[in-house]
mmCIF file of C-alpha atoms and ligand atoms in Angstrom:
data_model
loop_
_atom_site.group_PDB
_atom_site.id
_atom_site.type_symbol
_atom_site.label_atom_id
_atom_site.label_comp_id
_atom_site.label_asym_id
_atom_site.label_seq_id
_atom_site.Cartn_x
_atom_site.Cartn_y
_atom_site.Cartn_z
ATOM 1 C CA UNK A 8 10.784 29.335 32.048
ATOM 2 C CA UNK A 9 12.556 26.098 31.191
ATOM 3 C CA UNK A 10 12.193 23.410 28.572
ATOM 4 C CA UNK A 11 11.968 20.679 31.240
ATOM 5 C CA UNK A 12 8.191 20.484 30.863
ATOM 6 C CA UNK A 13 8.558 19.640 27.209
ATOM 7 C CA UNK A 14 11.100 16.871 27.744
ATOM 8 C CA UNK A 15 9.225 15.319 30.640
ATOM 9 C CA UNK A 16 6.082 15.320 28.483
ATOM 10 C CA UNK A 17 7.977 13.377 25.792
ATOM 11 C CA UNK A 18 9.237 10.866 28.371
ATOM 12 C CA UNK A 19 5.720 10.400 29.726
ATOM 13 C CA UNK A 20 4.307 9.817 26.242
ATOM 14 C CA UNK A 21 6.933 7.168 25.516
ATOM 15 C CA UNK A 22 6.209 5.503 28.854
ATOM 16 C CA UNK A 23 2.489 5.466 27.979
ATOM 17 C CA UNK A 24 3.185 3.816 24.642
ATOM 18 C CA UNK A 25 5.364 1.195 26.334
ATOM 19 C CA UNK A 26 2.921 0.422 29.130
ATOM 20 C CA UNK A 27 0.068 0.072 26.627
ATOM 21 C CA UNK A 28 2.183 -2.592 24.872
ATOM 22 C CA UNK A 29 2.204 -0.513 21.687
ATOM 23 C CA UNK A 30 5.887 0.319 21.477
ATOM 24 C CA UNK A 31 7.236 -0.590 18.062
ATOM 25 C CA UNK A 32 10.754 -1.909 17.708
ATOM 26 C CA UNK A 33 12.454 -2.523 14.399
ATOM 27 C CA UNK A 34 14.167 -5.714 13.340
ATOM 28 C CA UNK A 35 17.379 -5.155 11.474
ATOM 29 C CA UNK A 36 17.900 -6.799 8.103
ATOM 30 C CA UNK A 37 21.459 -7.212 6.832
ATOM 31 C CA UNK A 38 20.713 -8.441 3.296
ATOM 32 C CA UNK A 39 18.793 -7.063 0.288
ATOM 33 C CA UNK A 40 15.004 -7.349 0.478
ATOM 34 C CA UNK A 41 14.045 -10.839 -0.713
ATOM 35 C CA UNK A 42 12.177 -14.066 0.067
ATOM 36 C CA UNK A 43 15.123 -15.237 2.137
ATOM 37 C CA UNK A 44 16.806 -12.651 4.358
ATOM 38 C CA UNK A 45 19.222 -12.359 7.253
ATOM 39 C CA UNK A 46 18.388 -10.346 10.341
ATOM 40 C CA UNK A 47 20.684 -9.402 13.213
ATOM 41 C CA UNK A 48 18.680 -11.817 15.394
ATOM 42 C CA UNK A 49 18.786 -14.757 13.014
ATOM 43 C CA UNK A 50 20.183 -15.617 9.594
ATOM 44 C CA UNK A 51 18.130 -17.228 6.815
ATOM 45 C CA UNK A 52 14.572 -16.383 7.559
ATOM 46 C CA UNK A 53 11.725 -16.575 5.082
ATOM 47 C CA UNK A 54 10.282 -13.114 4.748
ATOM 48 C CA UNK A 55 6.484 -13.042 4.739
ATOM 49 C CA UNK A 56 5.933 -9.368 5.501
ATOM 50 C CA UNK A 57 7.360 -7.261 2.694
ATOM 51 C CA UNK A 58 5.218 -5.347 0.206
ATOM 52 C CA UNK A 59 7.569 -6.883 -2.355
ATOM 53 C CA UNK A 60 4.615 -8.544 -4.124
ATOM 54 C CA UNK A 61 6.374 -9.152 -7.422
ATOM 55 C CA UNK A 62 9.830 -9.903 -6.033
ATOM 56 C CA UNK A 63 11.207 -6.829 -7.816
ATOM 57 C CA UNK A 64 12.895 -5.138 -4.840
ATOM 58 C CA UNK A 65 16.183 -6.848 -5.658
ATOM 59 C CA UNK A 66 15.446 -7.911 -9.228
ATOM 60 C CA UNK A 67 18.557 -7.886 -11.469
ATOM 61 C CA UNK A 68 16.773 -5.768 -14.097
ATOM 62 C CA UNK A 69 15.770 -3.131 -11.541
ATOM 63 C CA UNK A 70 19.294 -3.032 -10.101
ATOM 64 C CA UNK A 71 20.895 -2.817 -13.551
ATOM 65 C CA UNK A 72 18.514 -0.044 -14.652
ATOM 66 C CA UNK A 73 19.179 1.918 -11.456
ATOM 67 C CA UNK A 74 22.953 1.636 -11.943
ATOM 68 C CA UNK A 75 22.646 2.604 -15.591
ATOM 69 C CA UNK A 76 20.585 5.671 -14.697
ATOM 70 C CA UNK A 77 23.228 6.754 -12.201
ATOM 71 C CA UNK A 78 25.855 6.499 -14.951
ATOM 72 C CA UNK A 79 23.811 8.405 -17.526
ATOM 73 C CA UNK A 80 21.850 10.831 -15.314
ATOM 74 C CA UNK A 81 23.822 11.180 -12.090
ATOM 75 C CA UNK A 82 23.053 10.518 -8.463
ATOM 76 C CA UNK A 83 20.784 13.397 -7.537
ATOM 77 C CA UNK A 84 19.329 16.606 -8.922
ATOM 78 C CA UNK A 85 19.289 18.875 -5.885
ATOM 79 C CA UNK A 86 16.159 20.579 -7.081
ATOM 80 C CA UNK A 87 12.407 20.497 -7.136
ATOM 81 C CA UNK A 88 10.890 19.611 -10.485
ATOM 82 C CA UNK A 89 9.965 23.099 -11.687
ATOM 83 C CA UNK A 90 13.334 24.736 -11.030
ATOM 84 C CA UNK A 91 15.872 22.311 -12.493
ATOM 85 C CA UNK A 92 14.745 18.873 -11.322
ATOM 86 C CA UNK A 93 13.043 17.462 -14.412
ATOM 87 C CA UNK A 94 14.984 15.030 -16.582
ATOM 88 C CA UNK A 95 13.856 13.083 -19.626
ATOM 89 C CA UNK A 96 13.622 10.077 -17.278
ATOM 90 C CA UNK A 97 10.929 11.761 -15.179
ATOM 91 C CA UNK A 98 8.861 12.605 -18.238
ATOM 92 C CA UNK A 99 9.265 9.054 -19.577
ATOM 93 C CA UNK A 100 8.193 7.565 -16.265
ATOM 94 C CA UNK A 101 5.129 9.816 -16.076
ATOM 95 C CA UNK A 102 4.134 8.733 -19.589
ATOM 96 C CA UNK A 103 4.718 5.043 -18.826
ATOM 97 C CA UNK A 104 2.818 4.907 -15.548
ATOM 98 C CA UNK A 105 -0.131 6.801 -17.092
ATOM 99 C CA UNK A 106 -0.223 4.361 -20.026
ATOM 100 C CA UNK A 107 0.182 1.346 -17.751
ATOM 101 C CA UNK A 108 -2.824 2.430 -15.691
ATOM 102 C CA UNK A 109 -4.890 3.447 -18.716
ATOM 103 C CA UNK A 110 -4.951 7.112 -17.662
ATOM 104 C CA UNK A 111 -4.272 10.318 -19.640
ATOM 105 C CA UNK A 112 -1.354 11.714 -17.683
ATOM 106 C CA UNK A 113 0.569 11.339 -14.426
ATOM 107 C CA UNK A 114 2.683 13.372 -12.009
ATOM 108 C CA UNK A 115 5.455 12.006 -9.770
ATOM 109 C CA UNK A 116 5.946 12.590 -6.050
ATOM 110 C CA UNK A 117 8.627 11.604 -3.556
ATOM 111 C CA UNK A 118 6.157 9.108 -2.060
ATOM 112 C CA UNK A 119 2.524 8.060 -2.305
ATOM 113 C CA UNK A 120 2.082 9.709 1.086
ATOM 114 C CA UNK A 121 2.861 12.998 -0.677
ATOM 115 C CA UNK A 122 0.684 12.149 -3.684
ATOM 116 C CA UNK A 123 -2.300 11.775 -1.337
ATOM 117 C CA UNK A 124 -1.188 14.648 0.872
ATOM 118 C CA UNK A 125 -1.039 17.001 -2.111
ATOM 119 C CA UNK A 126 -4.068 15.745 -3.998
ATOM 120 C CA UNK A 127 -7.191 17.242 -2.483
ATOM 121 C CA UNK A 128 -6.315 20.803 -1.534
ATOM 122 C CA UNK A 129 -5.563 22.034 -5.075
ATOM 123 C CA UNK A 130 -8.581 20.299 -6.627
ATOM 124 C CA UNK A 131 -11.439 20.683 -4.143
ATOM 125 C CA UNK A 132 -12.718 23.711 -2.259
ATOM 126 C CA UNK A 133 -15.398 24.654 0.255
ATOM 127 C CA UNK A 134 -18.233 24.032 -2.172
ATOM 128 C CA UNK A 135 -17.137 20.462 -2.917
ATOM 129 C CA UNK A 136 -17.567 17.209 -0.992
ATOM 130 C CA UNK A 137 -15.131 14.356 -0.414
ATOM 131 C CA UNK A 138 -16.657 11.013 0.471
ATOM 132 C CA UNK A 139 -14.159 8.692 2.070
ATOM 133 C CA UNK A 140 -14.128 5.052 3.268
ATOM 134 C CA UNK A 141 -13.741 4.953 7.061
ATOM 135 C CA UNK A 142 -10.666 2.729 6.803
ATOM 136 C CA UNK A 143 -8.793 4.741 4.183
ATOM 137 C CA UNK A 144 -5.021 5.025 4.551
ATOM 138 C CA UNK A 145 -3.598 7.671 6.890
ATOM 139 C CA UNK A 146 -2.165 9.655 3.960
ATOM 140 C CA UNK A 147 -5.622 10.012 2.390
ATOM 141 C CA UNK A 148 -7.070 11.137 5.706
ATOM 142 C CA UNK A 149 -4.278 13.702 6.107
ATOM 143 C CA UNK A 150 -4.695 14.904 2.525
ATOM 144 C CA UNK A 151 -8.413 15.426 3.051
ATOM 145 C CA UNK A 152 -7.735 17.293 6.311
ATOM 146 C CA UNK A 153 -5.588 19.782 4.427
ATOM 147 C CA UNK A 154 -8.434 20.812 2.158
ATOM 148 C CA UNK A 155 -11.524 22.882 2.838
ATOM 149 C CA UNK A 156 -14.064 20.618 1.166
ATOM 150 C CA UNK A 157 -16.992 19.156 3.048
ATOM 151 C CA UNK A 158 -16.007 15.709 4.398
ATOM 152 C CA UNK A 159 -18.251 12.676 4.543
ATOM 153 C CA UNK A 160 -17.244 9.239 5.714
ATOM 154 C CA UNK A 161 -18.971 5.942 4.970
ATOM 155 C CA UNK A 162 -18.669 2.755 7.028
ATOM 156 C CA UNK A 163 -15.886 0.587 5.637
ATOM 157 C CA UNK A 164 -16.846 -1.090 2.374
ATOM 158 C CA UNK A 165 -20.547 -0.382 3.075
ATOM 159 C CA UNK A 166 -22.209 0.560 -0.202
ATOM 160 C CA UNK A 167 -25.546 1.488 1.378
ATOM 161 C CA UNK A 168 -23.751 3.938 3.648
ATOM 162 C CA UNK A 169 -21.813 5.297 0.651
ATOM 163 C CA UNK A 170 -25.149 5.963 -1.058
ATOM 164 C CA UNK A 171 -26.350 7.816 2.053
ATOM 165 C CA UNK A 172 -23.260 10.061 1.769
ATOM 166 C CA UNK A 173 -23.852 10.649 -1.932
ATOM 167 C CA UNK A 174 -27.405 11.799 -1.176
ATOM 168 C CA UNK A 175 -26.151 14.044 1.610
ATOM 169 C CA UNK A 176 -23.576 15.591 -0.732
ATOM 170 C CA UNK A 177 -26.041 16.175 -3.556
ATOM 171 C CA UNK A 178 -25.935 19.956 -3.224
ATOM 172 C CA UNK A 179 -22.135 20.173 -3.391
ATOM 173 C CA UNK A 180 -20.574 21.704 -6.534
ATOM 174 C CA UNK A 181 -18.721 18.456 -7.191
ATOM 175 C CA UNK A 182 -18.209 15.316 -5.163
ATOM 176 C CA UNK A 183 -15.587 12.602 -5.181
ATOM 177 C CA UNK A 184 -15.627 9.129 -3.687
ATOM 178 C CA UNK A 185 -12.131 8.194 -2.561
ATOM 179 C CA UNK A 186 -11.072 4.732 -1.426
ATOM 180 C CA UNK A 187 -8.106 2.436 -1.082
ATOM 181 C CA UNK A 188 -8.289 -0.026 -3.996
ATOM 182 C CA UNK A 189 -7.090 -2.702 -1.590
ATOM 183 C CA UNK A 190 -7.138 -2.303 2.205
ATOM 184 C CA UNK A 191 -3.918 -3.487 3.756
ATOM 185 C CA UNK A 192 -5.115 -5.008 7.036
ATOM 186 C CA UNK A 193 -7.599 -7.526 5.597
ATOM 187 C CA UNK A 194 -6.652 -7.566 1.905
ATOM 188 C CA UNK A 195 -10.207 -6.405 1.216
ATOM 189 C CA UNK A 196 -10.686 -5.367 -2.405
ATOM 190 C CA UNK A 197 -12.903 -2.306 -2.830
ATOM 191 C CA UNK A 198 -16.166 -2.896 -4.694
ATOM 192 C CA UNK A 199 -15.222 -0.552 -7.501
ATOM 193 C CA UNK A 200 -17.922 -1.871 -9.834
ATOM 194 C CA UNK A 201 -20.661 -0.862 -7.382
ATOM 195 C CA UNK A 202 -18.803 2.329 -6.471
ATOM 196 C CA UNK A 203 -18.565 3.371 -10.141
ATOM 197 C CA UNK A 204 -22.268 2.625 -10.684
ATOM 198 C CA UNK A 205 -23.211 4.743 -7.668
ATOM 199 C CA UNK A 206 -20.844 7.475 -8.854
ATOM 200 C CA UNK A 207 -22.533 7.530 -12.255
ATOM 201 C CA UNK A 208 -25.976 7.611 -10.676
ATOM 202 C CA UNK A 209 -25.095 10.513 -8.349
ATOM 203 C CA UNK A 210 -22.695 12.407 -10.620
ATOM 204 C CA UNK A 211 -19.596 11.796 -8.508
ATOM 205 C CA UNK A 212 -15.927 11.389 -9.399
ATOM 206 C CA UNK A 213 -14.070 8.288 -8.242
ATOM 207 C CA UNK A 214 -10.514 8.243 -6.897
ATOM 208 C CA UNK A 215 -8.531 5.221 -5.714
ATOM 209 C CA UNK A 216 -5.247 4.634 -3.913
ATOM 210 C CA UNK A 217 -3.593 1.660 -5.577
ATOM 211 C CA UNK A 218 -0.544 1.155 -3.353
ATOM 212 C CA UNK A 219 -1.431 -2.507 -2.676
ATOM 213 C CA UNK A 220 -2.625 -3.197 -6.225
ATOM 214 C CA UNK A 221 -0.565 -1.538 -8.987
ATOM 215 C CA UNK A 222 1.496 -4.112 -10.858
ATOM 216 C CA UNK A 223 -0.426 -7.261 -9.999
ATOM 217 C CA UNK A 224 -4.175 -6.898 -9.450
ATOM 218 C CA UNK A 225 -6.220 -7.738 -12.559
ATOM 219 C CA UNK A 226 -5.333 -10.025 -15.464
ATOM 220 C CA UNK A 227 -2.507 -7.805 -16.704
ATOM 221 C CA UNK A 228 -1.601 -6.272 -13.343
ATOM 222 C CA UNK A 229 -2.975 -2.776 -13.981
ATOM 223 C CA UNK A 230 -4.713 -2.693 -10.625
ATOM 224 C CA UNK A 231 -8.009 -2.928 -8.816
ATOM 225 C CA UNK A 232 -9.794 -1.081 -11.642
ATOM 226 C CA UNK A 233 -8.769 -3.873 -14.004
ATOM 227 C CA UNK A 234 -9.671 -6.548 -11.427
ATOM 228 C CA UNK A 235 -13.167 -5.031 -11.034
ATOM 229 C CA UNK A 236 -13.524 -4.349 -14.737
ATOM 230 C CA UNK A 237 -13.886 -0.577 -14.418
ATOM 231 C CA UNK A 238 -10.839 0.658 -16.347
ATOM 232 C CA UNK A 239 -11.745 3.976 -17.959
ATOM 233 C CA UNK A 240 -14.270 4.802 -15.213
ATOM 234 C CA UNK A 241 -11.803 5.995 -12.555
ATOM 235 C CA UNK A 242 -10.976 9.719 -12.424
ATOM 236 C CA UNK A 243 -7.919 9.714 -10.164
ATOM 237 C CA UNK A 244 -5.414 7.006 -9.249
ATOM 238 C CA UNK A 245 -2.661 7.456 -6.685
ATOM 239 C CA UNK A 246 0.010 4.861 -6.051
ATOM 240 C CA UNK A 247 3.554 4.043 -5.067
ATOM 241 C CA UNK A 248 6.769 2.791 -6.631
ATOM 242 C CA UNK A 249 7.700 1.706 -3.108
ATOM 243 C CA UNK A 250 5.812 -1.593 -2.995
ATOM 244 C CA UNK A 251 5.232 -4.010 -5.895
ATOM 245 C CA UNK A 252 6.834 -1.724 -8.510
ATOM 246 C CA UNK A 253 10.406 -2.142 -7.303
ATOM 247 C CA UNK A 254 10.057 -1.045 -3.709
ATOM 248 C CA UNK A 255 12.537 1.859 -3.646
ATOM 249 C CA UNK A 256 10.328 4.910 -3.204
ATOM 250 C CA UNK A 257 8.306 7.409 -5.129
ATOM 251 C CA UNK A 258 4.621 7.965 -5.732
ATOM 252 C CA UNK A 259 2.319 9.209 -8.441
ATOM 253 C CA UNK A 260 -1.081 10.598 -9.242
ATOM 254 C CA UNK A 261 -2.656 9.663 -12.580
ATOM 255 C CA UNK A 262 -5.710 11.459 -13.957
ATOM 256 C CA UNK A 263 -6.968 13.485 -16.922
ATOM 257 C CA UNK A 264 -4.295 15.823 -18.302
ATOM 258 C CA UNK A 265 -5.760 19.110 -16.985
ATOM 259 C CA UNK A 266 -6.059 17.650 -13.464
ATOM 260 C CA UNK A 267 -2.401 16.621 -13.575
ATOM 261 C CA UNK A 268 -1.508 20.064 -14.925
ATOM 262 C CA UNK A 269 -3.261 21.822 -12.043
ATOM 263 C CA UNK A 270 -1.456 19.561 -9.563
ATOM 264 C CA UNK A 271 1.856 20.567 -11.180
ATOM 265 C CA UNK A 272 0.936 24.204 -10.632
ATOM 266 C CA UNK A 273 -0.490 23.948 -7.111
ATOM 267 C CA UNK A 274 0.257 20.678 -5.298
ATOM 268 C CA UNK A 275 2.481 21.586 -2.372
ATOM 269 C CA UNK A 276 4.468 18.341 -1.891
ATOM 270 C CA UNK A 277 5.282 18.514 -5.635
ATOM 271 C CA UNK A 278 6.255 22.187 -5.590
ATOM 272 C CA UNK A 279 8.211 22.179 -2.357
ATOM 273 C CA UNK A 280 9.978 18.811 -2.242
ATOM 274 C CA UNK A 281 12.869 17.320 -4.155
ATOM 275 C CA UNK A 282 12.506 15.435 -7.420
ATOM 276 C CA UNK A 283 12.709 11.635 -7.566
ATOM 277 C CA UNK A 284 16.319 10.382 -7.820
ATOM 278 C CA UNK A 285 17.308 9.428 -11.394
ATOM 279 C CA UNK A 286 18.166 5.873 -10.338
ATOM 280 C CA UNK A 287 14.629 5.352 -9.044
ATOM 281 C CA UNK A 288 13.055 6.904 -12.136
ATOM 282 C CA UNK A 289 15.236 4.735 -14.394
ATOM 283 C CA UNK A 290 14.537 1.523 -12.491
ATOM 284 C CA UNK A 291 10.793 2.255 -12.300
ATOM 285 C CA UNK A 292 10.729 2.644 -16.094
ATOM 286 C CA UNK A 293 12.462 -0.750 -16.437
ATOM 287 C CA UNK A 294 9.942 -2.321 -14.032
ATOM 288 C CA UNK A 295 6.968 -0.996 -16.012
ATOM 289 C CA UNK A 296 8.555 -2.265 -19.244
ATOM 290 C CA UNK A 297 9.029 -5.677 -17.670
ATOM 291 C CA UNK A 298 5.428 -5.828 -16.454
ATOM 292 C CA UNK A 299 4.068 -4.617 -19.798
ATOM 293 C CA UNK A 300 5.949 -7.307 -21.714
ATOM 294 C CA UNK A 301 4.836 -10.259 -19.627
ATOM 295 C CA UNK A 302 2.325 -11.160 -16.937
ATOM 296 C CA UNK A 303 4.588 -13.971 -15.666
ATOM 297 C CA UNK A 304 5.315 -12.343 -12.299
ATOM 298 C CA UNK A 305 1.735 -11.423 -11.438
ATOM 299 C CA UNK A 306 0.644 -14.890 -12.615
ATOM 300 C CA UNK A 307 3.199 -16.519 -10.316
ATOM 301 C CA UNK A 308 2.028 -14.306 -7.456
ATOM 302 C CA UNK A 309 -1.566 -15.379 -8.075
ATOM 303 C CA UNK A 310 -0.520 -19.035 -8.101
ATOM 304 C CA UNK A 311 1.578 -18.644 -4.922
ATOM 305 C CA UNK A 312 -1.293 -16.863 -3.197
ATOM 306 C CA UNK A 313 -3.776 -19.587 -4.092
ATOM 307 C CA UNK A 314 -1.354 -22.274 -2.877
ATOM 308 C CA UNK A 315 -0.590 -20.552 0.435
ATOM 309 C CA UNK A 316 -4.201 -19.662 1.256
ATOM 310 C CA UNK A 317 -5.230 -23.303 0.776
ATOM 311 C CA UNK A 318 -2.206 -24.796 2.576
ATOM 312 C CA UNK A 319 -2.386 -22.593 5.674
ATOM 313 C CA UNK A 320 -6.077 -23.455 6.130
ATOM 314 C CA UNK A 321 -5.249 -27.116 5.596
ATOM 315 C CA UNK A 322 -2.739 -26.713 8.443
ATOM 316 C CA UNK A 323 -5.602 -25.701 10.732
ATOM 317 C CA UNK A 324 -5.467 -21.899 10.748
ATOM 318 C CA UNK A 325 -8.348 -19.490 10.143
ATOM 319 C CA UNK A 326 -7.735 -16.842 7.524
ATOM 320 C CA UNK A 327 -9.791 -13.975 6.200
ATOM 321 C CA UNK A 328 -11.098 -15.341 2.916
ATOM 322 C CA UNK A 329 -10.172 -13.519 -0.272
ATOM 323 C CA UNK A 330 -7.892 -13.449 -3.264
ATOM 324 C CA UNK A 331 -5.274 -10.880 -2.370
ATOM 325 C CA UNK A 332 -1.653 -11.829 -1.487
ATOM 326 C CA UNK A 333 -2.253 -10.151 1.874
ATOM 327 C CA UNK A 334 -3.335 -13.137 3.979
ATOM 328 C CA UNK A 335 -4.543 -12.316 7.501
ATOM 329 C CA UNK A 336 -3.997 -15.421 9.661
ATOM 330 C CA UNK A 337 -6.458 -14.939 12.492
ATOM 331 C CA UNK A 338 -5.190 -15.641 16.005
ATOM 332 C CA UNK A 339 -7.806 -13.348 17.644
ATOM 333 C CA UNK A 340 -5.865 -13.030 20.929
ATOM 334 C CA UNK A 341 -3.160 -10.317 20.981
ATOM 335 C CA UNK A 342 -0.846 -12.093 23.425
ATOM 336 C CA UNK A 343 -0.974 -15.322 21.402
ATOM 337 C CA UNK A 344 -0.370 -13.436 18.169
ATOM 338 C CA UNK A 345 2.777 -11.862 19.613
ATOM 339 C CA UNK A 346 3.993 -15.175 21.014
ATOM 340 C CA UNK A 347 3.390 -16.848 17.661
ATOM 341 C CA UNK A 348 5.318 -14.184 15.776
ATOM 342 C CA UNK A 349 8.271 -14.638 18.145
ATOM 343 C CA UNK A 350 8.198 -18.437 17.816
ATOM 344 C CA UNK A 351 7.947 -18.184 14.021
ATOM 345 C CA UNK A 352 11.141 -16.142 13.916
ATOM 346 C CA UNK A 353 12.960 -18.688 16.075
ATOM 347 C CA UNK A 354 11.890 -21.329 13.569
ATOM 348 C CA UNK A 355 12.952 -19.246 10.557
ATOM 349 C CA UNK A 356 9.859 -17.343 9.435
ATOM 350 C CA UNK A 357 9.562 -13.564 9.643
ATOM 351 C CA UNK A 358 5.909 -12.537 9.997
ATOM 352 C CA UNK A 359 4.536 -9.776 12.177
ATOM 353 C CA UNK A 360 1.553 -9.736 14.521
ATOM 354 C CA UNK A 361 -1.065 -7.000 14.373
ATOM 355 C CA UNK A 362 -3.370 -6.263 17.275
ATOM 356 C CA UNK A 363 -5.540 -3.515 18.720
ATOM 357 C CA UNK A 364 -5.577 -0.591 17.926
ATOM 358 C CA UNK A 365 -4.198 -1.378 14.463
ATOM 359 C CA UNK A 366 -7.024 -3.914 14.067
ATOM 360 C CA UNK A 367 -10.243 -4.201 16.154
ATOM 361 C CA UNK A 368 -10.191 -5.819 19.644
ATOM 362 C CA UNK A 369 -10.282 -9.607 19.441
ATOM 363 C CA UNK A 370 -9.087 -9.561 15.820
ATOM 364 C CA UNK A 371 -5.343 -10.030 16.421
ATOM 365 C CA UNK A 372 -3.599 -11.700 13.555
ATOM 366 C CA UNK A 373 -0.379 -12.474 11.774
ATOM 367 C CA UNK A 374 -0.572 -10.708 8.451
ATOM 368 C CA UNK A 375 1.494 -12.403 5.794
ATOM 369 C CA UNK A 376 2.158 -11.112 2.315
ATOM 370 C CA UNK A 377 2.878 -13.547 -0.468
ATOM 371 C CA UNK A 378 5.352 -12.645 -3.216
ATOM 372 C CA UNK A 379 6.273 -13.819 -6.683
ATOM 373 C CA UNK A 380 9.775 -13.917 -5.186
ATOM 374 C CA UNK A 381 8.717 -16.907 -3.082
ATOM 375 C CA UNK A 382 9.466 -20.317 -4.527
ATOM 376 C CA UNK A 383 7.263 -23.253 -3.625
ATOM 377 C CA UNK A 384 9.844 -24.519 -1.112
ATOM 378 C CA UNK A 385 9.702 -21.199 0.785
ATOM 379 C CA UNK A 386 5.947 -21.453 1.083
ATOM 380 C CA UNK A 387 6.013 -25.132 2.053
ATOM 381 C CA UNK A 388 8.543 -24.414 4.773
ATOM 382 C CA UNK A 389 6.548 -21.400 5.961
ATOM 383 C CA UNK A 390 3.385 -23.486 6.305
ATOM 384 C CA UNK A 391 5.300 -26.249 8.140
ATOM 385 C CA UNK A 392 6.772 -23.686 10.545
ATOM 386 C CA UNK A 393 3.343 -22.129 11.161
ATOM 387 C CA UNK A 394 2.022 -25.592 11.880
ATOM 388 C CA UNK A 395 4.777 -26.372 14.345
ATOM 389 C CA UNK A 396 4.677 -22.981 16.095
ATOM 390 C CA UNK A 397 0.875 -23.062 16.212
ATOM 391 C CA UNK A 398 0.940 -26.530 17.763
ATOM 392 C CA UNK A 399 3.702 -25.563 20.241
ATOM 393 C CA UNK A 400 1.578 -22.656 21.445
ATOM 394 C CA UNK A 401 -1.723 -24.544 21.445
ATOM 395 C CA UNK A 402 -3.225 -22.302 18.769
ATOM 396 C CA UNK A 403 -4.038 -25.214 16.476
ATOM 397 C CA UNK A 404 -4.517 -28.930 17.080
ATOM 398 C CA UNK A 405 -6.585 -28.531 20.252
ATOM 399 C CA UNK A 406 -3.589 -29.012 22.587
ATOM 400 C CA UNK A 407 -2.892 -26.495 25.355
HETATM 401 C C1 PLP B 3 2.013 2.323 1.598
HETATM 402 C C2 PLP B 3 0.831 3.155 1.333
HETATM 403 C C3 PLP B 3 0.939 4.530 1.102
HETATM 404 C C4 PLP B 3 2.252 5.258 1.220
HETATM 405 O O1 PLP B 3 3.120 4.918 0.172
HETATM 406 P P1 PLP B 3 4.582 5.527 0.180
HETATM 407 O O2 PLP B 3 4.970 5.604 -1.244
HETATM 408 O O3 PLP B 3 5.413 4.577 0.966
HETATM 409 O O4 PLP B 3 4.512 6.862 0.825
HETATM 410 C C5 PLP B 3 -0.197 5.236 0.767
HETATM 411 N N1 PLP B 3 -1.407 4.621 0.675
HETATM 412 C C6 PLP B 3 -1.552 3.308 0.907
HETATM 413 C C7 PLP B 3 -2.900 2.670 0.784
HETATM 414 C C8 PLP B 3 -0.443 2.537 1.259
HETATM 415 O O5 PLP B 3 -0.602 1.242 1.509
#
């Protein structure tokens, strides 16, 4: 017996990934996360692919609050929450995020991946049913896999198919509809108004993952539930501090107090993984204070998004229509999308191509994400660079 079989299997898998053209390499950034960054390949590129929707990843207030929390509360706690890993900062952050979202209570996790991973198993058993959008995030799918409830899946964003699932699940003890609030590939915003109406009609709970929404969707940035006018009708919200809300890391689940209490008792990623670092808790509190005092950042993001969506279409590109700062610029052809991404970087714009199997065949695109950290000149330059690169490669303008 030798271990050679194992290692040759690993080599073969890597070779398969490479030959399928799916091997992912990482660009290396040498500056803080921002609108304008340096990479090891090129200095001064406009970043159009961070989840830094509000420009808070390197915001002076977030940095100052993180430093202050290190001074007052230390670097780390070396403990899970229930042994000796809970500080006043963690309790304050749980209170603030629950209030911000309009929910009763909240519980923190190391990441939203863990919030979703630890959500379903403690709350739903064999007699229950979980009804899930077909394009839900991987962490939701994994979380559902870990629990024994009956699983039903509806076609993406298809409300008639959701209703079919609700009928099918009518004999379950309880049922929950769970969906991304915003889907990250297309920027599609879930139809929470219709979903809540169906949930009421069929006696179902509603849960949403707000990773691409918390902090900026809706008039005061509370999220997709505010955008769709269903605040108060959502039972469970999961989300991240790792995107718009400062971008460091950390996740949460917000719900009614007894639900949060049961998660504290039983949710495995909460019980068996380290507490959030004090600096992140402190900075996240400062971010929520900032966003509660003023809607200036989410307003600027909305304005930037409107400008960019119009300007990139004006330049001759197709986009998926919508309102979200995720703007899928449709190239359709995978090879062209990759070539465009490469040319954009040479010209000073960092934007990544997505192609099959991440998106359907023939739907290759450059997905850009607009930020409140972008100034108008960044966006103007980005559009000009897209125009030039698109013309160079014969993607726009009719030239080969
Ligand atoms: C990014 C993302 C997550 C994971 O968030 P982390 O805090 O980085 O683990 C979960 N769900 C959705 C929909 C996401 O977009």
